[in-house]
Short mmCIF file of C-alpha atoms and ligand atoms in Angstrom, two decimals:
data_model
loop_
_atom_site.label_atom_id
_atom_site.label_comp_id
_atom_site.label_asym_id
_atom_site.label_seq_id
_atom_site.Cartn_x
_atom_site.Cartn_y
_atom_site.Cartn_z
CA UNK M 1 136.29 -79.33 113.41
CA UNK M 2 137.40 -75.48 113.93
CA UNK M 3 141.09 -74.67 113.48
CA UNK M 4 143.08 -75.57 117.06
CA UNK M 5 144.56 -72.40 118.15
CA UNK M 6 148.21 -72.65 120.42
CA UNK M 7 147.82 -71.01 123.46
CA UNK M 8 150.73 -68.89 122.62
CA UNK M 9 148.06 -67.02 120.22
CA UNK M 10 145.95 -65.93 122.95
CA UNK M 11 146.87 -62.83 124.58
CA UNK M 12 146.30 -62.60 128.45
CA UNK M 13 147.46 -60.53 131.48
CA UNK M 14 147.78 -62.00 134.96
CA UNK M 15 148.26 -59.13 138.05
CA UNK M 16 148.62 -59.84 141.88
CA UNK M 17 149.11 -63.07 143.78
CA UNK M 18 146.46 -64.70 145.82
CA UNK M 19 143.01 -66.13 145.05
CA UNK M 20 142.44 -66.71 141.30
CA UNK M 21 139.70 -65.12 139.75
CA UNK M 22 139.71 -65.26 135.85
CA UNK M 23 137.64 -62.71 134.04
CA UNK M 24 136.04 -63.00 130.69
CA UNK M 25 134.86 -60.46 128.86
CA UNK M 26 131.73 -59.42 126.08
CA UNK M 27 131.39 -59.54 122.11
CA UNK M 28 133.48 -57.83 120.14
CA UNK M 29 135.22 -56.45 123.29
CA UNK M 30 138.77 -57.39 124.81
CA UNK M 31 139.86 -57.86 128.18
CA UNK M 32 140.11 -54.27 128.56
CA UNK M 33 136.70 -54.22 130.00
CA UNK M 34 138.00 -55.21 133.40
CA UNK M 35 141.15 -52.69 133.59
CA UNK M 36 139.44 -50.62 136.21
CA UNK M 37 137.76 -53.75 138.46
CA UNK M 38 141.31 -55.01 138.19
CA UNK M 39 142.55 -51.97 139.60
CA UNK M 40 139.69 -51.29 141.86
CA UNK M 41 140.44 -55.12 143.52
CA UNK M 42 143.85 -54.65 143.67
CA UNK M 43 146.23 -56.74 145.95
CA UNK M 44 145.31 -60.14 147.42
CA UNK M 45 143.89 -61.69 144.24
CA UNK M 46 145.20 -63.61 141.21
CA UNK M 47 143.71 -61.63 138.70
CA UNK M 48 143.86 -63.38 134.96
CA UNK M 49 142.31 -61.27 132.00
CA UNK M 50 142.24 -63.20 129.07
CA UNK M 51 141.45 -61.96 125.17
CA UNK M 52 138.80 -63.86 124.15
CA UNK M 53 140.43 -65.76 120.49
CA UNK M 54 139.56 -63.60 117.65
CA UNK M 55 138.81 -60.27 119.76
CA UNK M 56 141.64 -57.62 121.81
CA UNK M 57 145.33 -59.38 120.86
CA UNK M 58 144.15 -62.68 120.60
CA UNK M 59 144.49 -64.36 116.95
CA UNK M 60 140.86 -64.97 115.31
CA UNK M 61 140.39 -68.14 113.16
CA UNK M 62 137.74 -68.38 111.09
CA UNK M 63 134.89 -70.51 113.25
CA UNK M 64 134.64 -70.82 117.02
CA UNK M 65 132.42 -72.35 119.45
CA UNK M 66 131.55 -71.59 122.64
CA UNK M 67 133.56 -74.71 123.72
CA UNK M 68 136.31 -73.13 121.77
CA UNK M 69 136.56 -70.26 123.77
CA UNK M 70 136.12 -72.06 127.06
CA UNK M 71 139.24 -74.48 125.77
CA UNK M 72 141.13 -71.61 125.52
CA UNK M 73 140.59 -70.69 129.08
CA UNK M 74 141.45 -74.17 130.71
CA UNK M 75 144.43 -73.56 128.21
CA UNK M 76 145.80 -70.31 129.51
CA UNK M 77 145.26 -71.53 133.50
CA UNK M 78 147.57 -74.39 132.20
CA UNK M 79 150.06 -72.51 130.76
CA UNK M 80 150.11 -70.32 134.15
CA UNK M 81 150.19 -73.26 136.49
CA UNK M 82 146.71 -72.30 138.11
CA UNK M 83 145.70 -75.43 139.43
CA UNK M 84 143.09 -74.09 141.31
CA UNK M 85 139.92 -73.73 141.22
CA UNK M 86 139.07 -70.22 139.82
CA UNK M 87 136.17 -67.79 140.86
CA UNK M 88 135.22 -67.31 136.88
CA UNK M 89 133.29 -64.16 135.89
CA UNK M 90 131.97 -63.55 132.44
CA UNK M 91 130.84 -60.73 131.11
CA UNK M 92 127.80 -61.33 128.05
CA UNK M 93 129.25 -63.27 126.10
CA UNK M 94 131.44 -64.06 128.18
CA UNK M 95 128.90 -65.51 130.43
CA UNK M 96 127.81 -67.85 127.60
CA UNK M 97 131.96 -69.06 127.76
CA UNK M 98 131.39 -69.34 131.26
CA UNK M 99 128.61 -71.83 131.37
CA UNK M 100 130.49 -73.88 128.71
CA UNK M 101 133.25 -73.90 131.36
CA UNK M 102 131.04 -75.05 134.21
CA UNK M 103 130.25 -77.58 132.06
CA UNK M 104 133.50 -78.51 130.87
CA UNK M 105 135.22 -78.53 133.92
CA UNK M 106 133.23 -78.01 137.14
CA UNK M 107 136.24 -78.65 139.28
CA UNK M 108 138.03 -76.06 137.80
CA UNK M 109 135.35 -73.27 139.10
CA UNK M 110 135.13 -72.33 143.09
CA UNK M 111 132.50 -69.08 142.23
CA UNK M 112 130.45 -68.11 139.14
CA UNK M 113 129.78 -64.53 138.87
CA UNK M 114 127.29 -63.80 136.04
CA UNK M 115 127.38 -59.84 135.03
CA UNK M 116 125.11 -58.47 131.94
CA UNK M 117 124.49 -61.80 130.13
CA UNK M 118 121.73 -64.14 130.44
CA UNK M 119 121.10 -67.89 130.52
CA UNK M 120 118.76 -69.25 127.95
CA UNK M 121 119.71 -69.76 124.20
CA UNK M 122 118.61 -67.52 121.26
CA UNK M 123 115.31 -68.27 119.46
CA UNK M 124 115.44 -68.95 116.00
CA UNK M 125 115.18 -64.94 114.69
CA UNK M 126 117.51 -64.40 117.40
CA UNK M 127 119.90 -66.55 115.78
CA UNK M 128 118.75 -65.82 112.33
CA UNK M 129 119.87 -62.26 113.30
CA UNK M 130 123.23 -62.83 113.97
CA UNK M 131 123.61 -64.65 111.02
CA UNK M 132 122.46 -62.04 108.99
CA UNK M 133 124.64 -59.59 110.78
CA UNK M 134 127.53 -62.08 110.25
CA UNK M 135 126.94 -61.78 106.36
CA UNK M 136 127.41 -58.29 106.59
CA UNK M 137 130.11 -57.99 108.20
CA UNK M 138 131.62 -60.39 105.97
CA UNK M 139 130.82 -57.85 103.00
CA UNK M 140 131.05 -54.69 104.93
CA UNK M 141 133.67 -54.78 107.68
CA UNK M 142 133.50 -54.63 111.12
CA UNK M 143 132.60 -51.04 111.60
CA UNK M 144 128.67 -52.14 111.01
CA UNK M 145 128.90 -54.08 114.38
CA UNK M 146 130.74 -51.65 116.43
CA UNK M 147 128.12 -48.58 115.67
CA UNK M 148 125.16 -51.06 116.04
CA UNK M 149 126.34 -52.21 119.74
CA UNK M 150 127.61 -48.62 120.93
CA UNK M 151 124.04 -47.42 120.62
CA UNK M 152 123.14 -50.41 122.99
CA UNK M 153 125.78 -50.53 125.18
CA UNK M 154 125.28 -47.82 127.87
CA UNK M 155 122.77 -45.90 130.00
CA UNK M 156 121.79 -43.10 128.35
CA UNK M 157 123.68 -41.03 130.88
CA UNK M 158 127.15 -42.62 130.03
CA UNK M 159 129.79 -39.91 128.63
CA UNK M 160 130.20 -39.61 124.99
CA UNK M 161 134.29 -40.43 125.04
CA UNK M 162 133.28 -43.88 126.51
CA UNK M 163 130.72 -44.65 123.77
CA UNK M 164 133.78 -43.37 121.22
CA UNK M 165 136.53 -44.81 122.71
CA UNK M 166 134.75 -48.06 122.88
CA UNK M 167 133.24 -47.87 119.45
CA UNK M 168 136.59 -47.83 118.15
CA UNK M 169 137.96 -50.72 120.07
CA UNK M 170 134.82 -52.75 118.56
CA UNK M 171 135.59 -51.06 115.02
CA UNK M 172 139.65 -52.50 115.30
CA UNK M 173 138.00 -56.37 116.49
CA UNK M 174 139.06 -58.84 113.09
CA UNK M 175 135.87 -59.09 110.93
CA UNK M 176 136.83 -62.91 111.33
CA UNK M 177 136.75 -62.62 115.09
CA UNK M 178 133.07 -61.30 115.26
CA UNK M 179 131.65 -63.24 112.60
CA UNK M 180 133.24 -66.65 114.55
CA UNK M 181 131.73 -65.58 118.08
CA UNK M 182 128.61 -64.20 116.19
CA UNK M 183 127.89 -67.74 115.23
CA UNK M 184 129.05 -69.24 118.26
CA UNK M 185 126.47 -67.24 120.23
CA UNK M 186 123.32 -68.09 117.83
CA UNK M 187 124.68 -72.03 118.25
CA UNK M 188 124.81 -71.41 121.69
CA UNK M 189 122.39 -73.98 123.91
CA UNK M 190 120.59 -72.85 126.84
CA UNK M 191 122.26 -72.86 130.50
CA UNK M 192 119.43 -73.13 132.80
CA UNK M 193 119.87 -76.88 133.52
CA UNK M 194 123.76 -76.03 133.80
CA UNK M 195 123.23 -73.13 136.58
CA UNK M 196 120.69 -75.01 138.41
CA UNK M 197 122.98 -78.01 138.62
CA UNK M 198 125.95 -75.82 139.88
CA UNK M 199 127.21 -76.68 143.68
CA UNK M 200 128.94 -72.99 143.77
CA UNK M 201 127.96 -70.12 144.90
CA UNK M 202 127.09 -67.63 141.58
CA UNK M 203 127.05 -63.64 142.43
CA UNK M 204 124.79 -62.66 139.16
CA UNK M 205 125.38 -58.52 138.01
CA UNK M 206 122.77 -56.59 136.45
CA UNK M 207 123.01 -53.16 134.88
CA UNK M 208 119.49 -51.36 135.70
CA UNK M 209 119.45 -49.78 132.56
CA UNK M 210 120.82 -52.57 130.29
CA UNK M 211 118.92 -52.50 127.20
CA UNK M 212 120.67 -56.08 125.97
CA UNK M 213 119.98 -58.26 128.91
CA UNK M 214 117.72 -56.28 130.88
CA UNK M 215 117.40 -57.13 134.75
CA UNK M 216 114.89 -59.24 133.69
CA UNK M 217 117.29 -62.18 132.80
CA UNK M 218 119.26 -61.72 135.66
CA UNK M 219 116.41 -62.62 137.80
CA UNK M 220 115.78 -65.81 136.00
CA UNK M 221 119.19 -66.68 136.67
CA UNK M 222 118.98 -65.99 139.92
CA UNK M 223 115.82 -68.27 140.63
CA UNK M 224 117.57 -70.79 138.83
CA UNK M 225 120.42 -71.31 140.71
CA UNK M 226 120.56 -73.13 144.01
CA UNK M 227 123.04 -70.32 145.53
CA UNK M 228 122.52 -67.20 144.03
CA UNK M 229 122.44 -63.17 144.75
CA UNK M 230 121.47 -60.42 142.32
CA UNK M 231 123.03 -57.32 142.64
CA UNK M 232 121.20 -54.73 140.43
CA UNK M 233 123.80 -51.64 139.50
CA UNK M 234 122.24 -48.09 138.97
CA UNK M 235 123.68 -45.62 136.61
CA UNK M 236 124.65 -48.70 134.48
CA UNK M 237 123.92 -50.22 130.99
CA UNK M 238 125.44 -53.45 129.37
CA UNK M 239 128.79 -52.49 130.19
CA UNK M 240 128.23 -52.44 134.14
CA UNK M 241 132.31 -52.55 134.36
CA UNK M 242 133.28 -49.78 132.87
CA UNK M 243 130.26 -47.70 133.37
CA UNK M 244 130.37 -48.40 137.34
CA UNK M 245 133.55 -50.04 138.77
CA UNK M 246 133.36 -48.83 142.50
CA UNK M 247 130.06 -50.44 142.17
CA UNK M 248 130.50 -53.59 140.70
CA UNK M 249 133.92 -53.72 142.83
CA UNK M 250 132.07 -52.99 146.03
CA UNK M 251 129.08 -56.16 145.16
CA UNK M 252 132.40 -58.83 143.91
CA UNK M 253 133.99 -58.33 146.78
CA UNK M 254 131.47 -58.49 149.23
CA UNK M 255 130.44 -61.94 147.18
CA UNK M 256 134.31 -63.04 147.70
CA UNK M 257 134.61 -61.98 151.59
CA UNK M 258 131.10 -63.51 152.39
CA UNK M 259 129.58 -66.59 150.70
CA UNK M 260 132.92 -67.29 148.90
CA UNK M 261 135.28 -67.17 151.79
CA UNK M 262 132.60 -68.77 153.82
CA UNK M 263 133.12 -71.65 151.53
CA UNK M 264 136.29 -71.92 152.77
C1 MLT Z 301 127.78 -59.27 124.48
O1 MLT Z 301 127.80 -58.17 125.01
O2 MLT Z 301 128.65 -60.14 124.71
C2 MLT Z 301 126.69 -59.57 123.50
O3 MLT Z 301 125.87 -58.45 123.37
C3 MLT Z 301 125.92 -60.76 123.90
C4 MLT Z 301 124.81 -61.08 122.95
O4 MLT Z 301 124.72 -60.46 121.89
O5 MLT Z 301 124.02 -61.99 123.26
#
């Protein structure tokens, strides 16, 4: 049994009025990630940017699963009165929470968008890896985790103050907060049977040059699921938000005005 965590602990931001779309972001990031889709969407939408626990302003406790985290979602739309059901995009790991949630509480999700992440489950080295890393940062801090991933995170073209400023957001997540999702994540089970069983339409985002979750995965995902489009985003590594807003702003809300809103 992990340590409950009050909802009061979690840190989220809520902008705009209108259709709800919650968005989750990546490991060892923070709800940051979406500032500038948040911006770029603007009016006309519910937007709801939650900190993942242990990661951004959100307090870490010491173990986490991926139900965890997706708890902690179903708890902030219930502390905001959003009864409705949400379009839910996650981000990576935030993906992962997003599957949980589908299974969790289908009725709670009117669109699944799927951006840098990927649907089946670690293999055992995989998972061996990450505990591995886990021990380290246990013994070494977090700083080990945020230079690994900033070498991984971005097209090679992507400008050096974005690498820095988000290697130092990384670098300032709680030891306790990585090693928690770090776990989670090699625990994780695989989503295929989850996506393929989903009755929503699912908008799945891939950065062309992602070297985490390549387009490759995205693909897979996108075969899987009954209702699916890929959008594949030049210029753009694992962190397809940041690295291209416009873009990823102009695919979401084509996916909302079209087979979203044609869902009525
Ligand atoms: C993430 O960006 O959330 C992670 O890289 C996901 C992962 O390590 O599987």
């Amino acid at each position: 049994m992990n340590p409950a965590i009050d909802v009061r602990d979690l840190h989220f931001e809520v902008h705009g009025d209108g259709e709800p779309i919650l968005l989750v972001h990546g490991f060892p990031l923070s709800g940051r990630l979406w500032d500038a889709v948040a911006r770029g969407l603007g009016e006309g939408y519910r937007i709801i940017v939650p900190d993942l626990r242990g990661h951004g302003r959100s307090r870490a406790t010491p173990a986490a699963t991926m139900r965890d985290y997706a708890e902690d979602l179903a708890a902030i739309l219930d502390r905001i009165g959003e009864a409705r059901p949400v379009v839910l995009a996650g981000m990576s790991m935030g993906g992962y929470v997003a599957f949980e949630f589908c299974r969790l509480h289908p009725d709670r999700v009117r669109a699944l968008v799927l951006t840098n992440t990927r649907a089946q489950a670690d293999g055992a080295e995989a998972a061996q890896g990450r505990r591995d890393t886990a021990a380290r940062v246990l013994r070494e801090g977090s700083a080990v985790v945020a230079e690994s991933m900033t070498a991984k995170l971005f097209a090679p073209s992507a400008p050096e103050a974005l690498r820095a400023e988000w290697q130092a957001a990384m670098a300032a997540t709680p030891p306790e907060g990585i090693v928690a999702a770090l776990l989670a994540m090699a625990e994780r089970p695989d989503s295929f049977a989850t996506l393929a069983a989903l009755r929503c339409p699912v908008l799945v985002v891939a950065g062309a040059e992602d070297a985490i979750t390549p387009p490759a995965d995205s693909e897979r995902m996108r075969d899987a699921a009954r209702q699916a489009v890929l959008a594949v985003i030049p210029g753009a590594g694992h962190m397809t938000a940041v690295e291209q807003p416009a873009r990823f702003v102009a695919v979401l809300r084509s996916f909302l005005d079209g087979a979203v809103r044609a869902r009525g």
